[in-house]
Coordinates of C-alpha atoms in Angstrom, one line a residue:
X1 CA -169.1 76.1 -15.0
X2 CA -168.4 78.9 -17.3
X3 CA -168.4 82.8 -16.6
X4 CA -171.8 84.5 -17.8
X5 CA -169.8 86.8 -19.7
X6 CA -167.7 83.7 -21.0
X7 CA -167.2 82.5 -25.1
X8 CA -168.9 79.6 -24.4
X9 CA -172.3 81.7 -23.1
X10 CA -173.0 84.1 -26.2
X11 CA -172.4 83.4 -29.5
X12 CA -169.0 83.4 -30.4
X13 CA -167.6 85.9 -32.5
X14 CA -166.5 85.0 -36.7
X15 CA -163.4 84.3 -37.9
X16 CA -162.3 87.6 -38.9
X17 CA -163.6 89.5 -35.5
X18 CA -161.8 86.8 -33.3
X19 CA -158.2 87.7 -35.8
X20 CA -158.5 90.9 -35.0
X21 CA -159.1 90.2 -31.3
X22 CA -156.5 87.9 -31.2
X23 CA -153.8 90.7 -32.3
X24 CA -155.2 93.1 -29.9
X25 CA -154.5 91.1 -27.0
X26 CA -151.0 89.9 -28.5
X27 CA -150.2 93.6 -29.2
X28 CA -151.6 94.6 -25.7
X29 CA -149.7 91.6 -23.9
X30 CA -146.4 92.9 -25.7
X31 CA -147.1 96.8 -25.9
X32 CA -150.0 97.6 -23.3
X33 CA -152.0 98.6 -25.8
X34 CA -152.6 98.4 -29.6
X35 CA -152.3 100.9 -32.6
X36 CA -154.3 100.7 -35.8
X37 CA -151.3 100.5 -37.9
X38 CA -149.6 97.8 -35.6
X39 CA -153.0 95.5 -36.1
X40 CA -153.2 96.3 -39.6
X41 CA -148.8 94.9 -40.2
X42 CA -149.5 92.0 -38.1
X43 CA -153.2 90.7 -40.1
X44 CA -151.5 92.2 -43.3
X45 CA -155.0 94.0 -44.1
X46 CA -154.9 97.8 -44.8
X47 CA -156.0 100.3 -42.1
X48 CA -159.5 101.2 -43.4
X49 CA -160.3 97.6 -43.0
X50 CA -158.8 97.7 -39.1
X51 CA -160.8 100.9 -38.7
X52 CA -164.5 99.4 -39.7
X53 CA -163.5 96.4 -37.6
X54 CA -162.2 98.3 -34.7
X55 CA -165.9 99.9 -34.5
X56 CA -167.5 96.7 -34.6
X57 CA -165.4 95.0 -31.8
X58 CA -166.5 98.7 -29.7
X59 CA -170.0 98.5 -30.3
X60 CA -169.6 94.8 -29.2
X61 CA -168.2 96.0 -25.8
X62 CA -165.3 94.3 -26.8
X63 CA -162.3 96.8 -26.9
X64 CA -162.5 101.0 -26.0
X65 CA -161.9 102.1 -29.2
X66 CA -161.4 106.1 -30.3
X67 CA -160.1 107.4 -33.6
X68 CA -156.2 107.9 -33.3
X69 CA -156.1 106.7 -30.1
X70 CA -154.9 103.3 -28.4
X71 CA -156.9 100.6 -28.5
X72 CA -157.4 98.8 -25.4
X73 CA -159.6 95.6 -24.4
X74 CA -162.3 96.1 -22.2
X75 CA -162.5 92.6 -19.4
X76 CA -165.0 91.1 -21.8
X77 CA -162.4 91.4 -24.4
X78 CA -159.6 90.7 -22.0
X79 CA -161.5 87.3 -21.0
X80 CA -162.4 86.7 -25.3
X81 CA -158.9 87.8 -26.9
X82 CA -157.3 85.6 -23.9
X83 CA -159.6 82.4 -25.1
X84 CA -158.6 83.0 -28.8
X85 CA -154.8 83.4 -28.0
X86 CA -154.5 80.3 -24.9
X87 CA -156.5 78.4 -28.0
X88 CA -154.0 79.1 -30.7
X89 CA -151.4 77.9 -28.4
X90 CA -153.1 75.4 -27.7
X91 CA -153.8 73.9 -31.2
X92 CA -150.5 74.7 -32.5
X93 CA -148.2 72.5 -29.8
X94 CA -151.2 69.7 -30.3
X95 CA -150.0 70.0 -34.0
X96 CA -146.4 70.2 -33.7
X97 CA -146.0 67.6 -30.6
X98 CA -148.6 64.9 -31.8
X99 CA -149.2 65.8 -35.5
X100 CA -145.6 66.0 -36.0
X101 CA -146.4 69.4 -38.0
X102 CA -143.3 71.9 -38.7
X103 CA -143.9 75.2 -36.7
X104 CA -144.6 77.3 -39.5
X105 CA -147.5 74.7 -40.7
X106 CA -148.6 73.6 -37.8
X107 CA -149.1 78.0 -37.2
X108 CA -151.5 78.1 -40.2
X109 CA -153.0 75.1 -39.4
X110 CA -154.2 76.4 -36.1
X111 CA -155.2 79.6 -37.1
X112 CA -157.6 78.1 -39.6
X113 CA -159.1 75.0 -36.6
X114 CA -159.4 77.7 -34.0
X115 CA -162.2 79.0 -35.4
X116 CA -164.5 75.9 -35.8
X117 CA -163.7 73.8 -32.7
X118 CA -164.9 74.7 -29.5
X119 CA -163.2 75.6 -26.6
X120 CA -164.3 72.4 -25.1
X121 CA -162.5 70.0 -27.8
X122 CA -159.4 72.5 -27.9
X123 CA -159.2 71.7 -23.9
X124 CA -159.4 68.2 -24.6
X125 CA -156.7 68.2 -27.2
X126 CA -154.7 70.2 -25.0
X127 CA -155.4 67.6 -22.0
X128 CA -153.5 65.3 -24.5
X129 CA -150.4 67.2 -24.2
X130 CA -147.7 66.8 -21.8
X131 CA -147.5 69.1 -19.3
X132 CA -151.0 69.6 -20.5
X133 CA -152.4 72.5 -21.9
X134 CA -154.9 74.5 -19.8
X135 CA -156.8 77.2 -21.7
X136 CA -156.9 80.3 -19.2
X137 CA -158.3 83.9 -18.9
X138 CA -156.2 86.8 -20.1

């Protein structure tokens, strides 16, 4: 059964709020944290844009967010940006190992599907996989 606090339980975020989380946690996993300007590089979108998004994700209870200062995921966030990121993962080895995509392609391709399926049918393409794929918390 899932957590209460869990994707699957509330609605889940769009496309562009689950990017953004997604480069947060990747940042975070790398740096401990994340920086405006590091989230704005890596989504190639220009710092105003990270800015208005940044307050969104906050008011979500999503990430701790202050102007100027590190941004860092809050265990909701933790649990979501870790869902987004396992997912990716997921997707793009199910692409490159059964789809016989090239990396590059197979990246695009599963940033675009992430989105739409469920975590459900990613798990069950990642069951597919050998070793399988298990999507797991932050």
């Amino acid at each position: 059964m899932s957590e209460p606090d869990s994707p699957e339980q509330r609605k889940r975020l769009g496309r562009s709020a689950e990017d953004y989380l997604e480069a947060i946690g990747l940042l975070s996993r790398e740096h401990g944290s994340a920086q405006v300007s590091d989230i704005a590089q890596m989504l190639g979108v220009k710092k105003p844009s990270v800015t208005a998004a940044m307050r969104r994700l906050a008011e979500a209870g999503l990430i701790d967010y202050h102007q100027y200062a590190p941004i860092q995921l809050t265990e909701a966030g933790k649990l979501y940006a870790g869902r987004v990121i396992q997912a990716h993962k997921t997707l793009h080895r199910f692409m490159t190992e059964i789809a016989g995509l090239v990396p590059e392609r197979a990246d695009e391709v599963a940033c675009l599907i992430e989105h739409i399926l469920t975590y459900d049918e990613i798990a069950a393409m990642g069951a597919k996989l050998n070793p399988p794929a298990i999507i797991k918390p932050f």
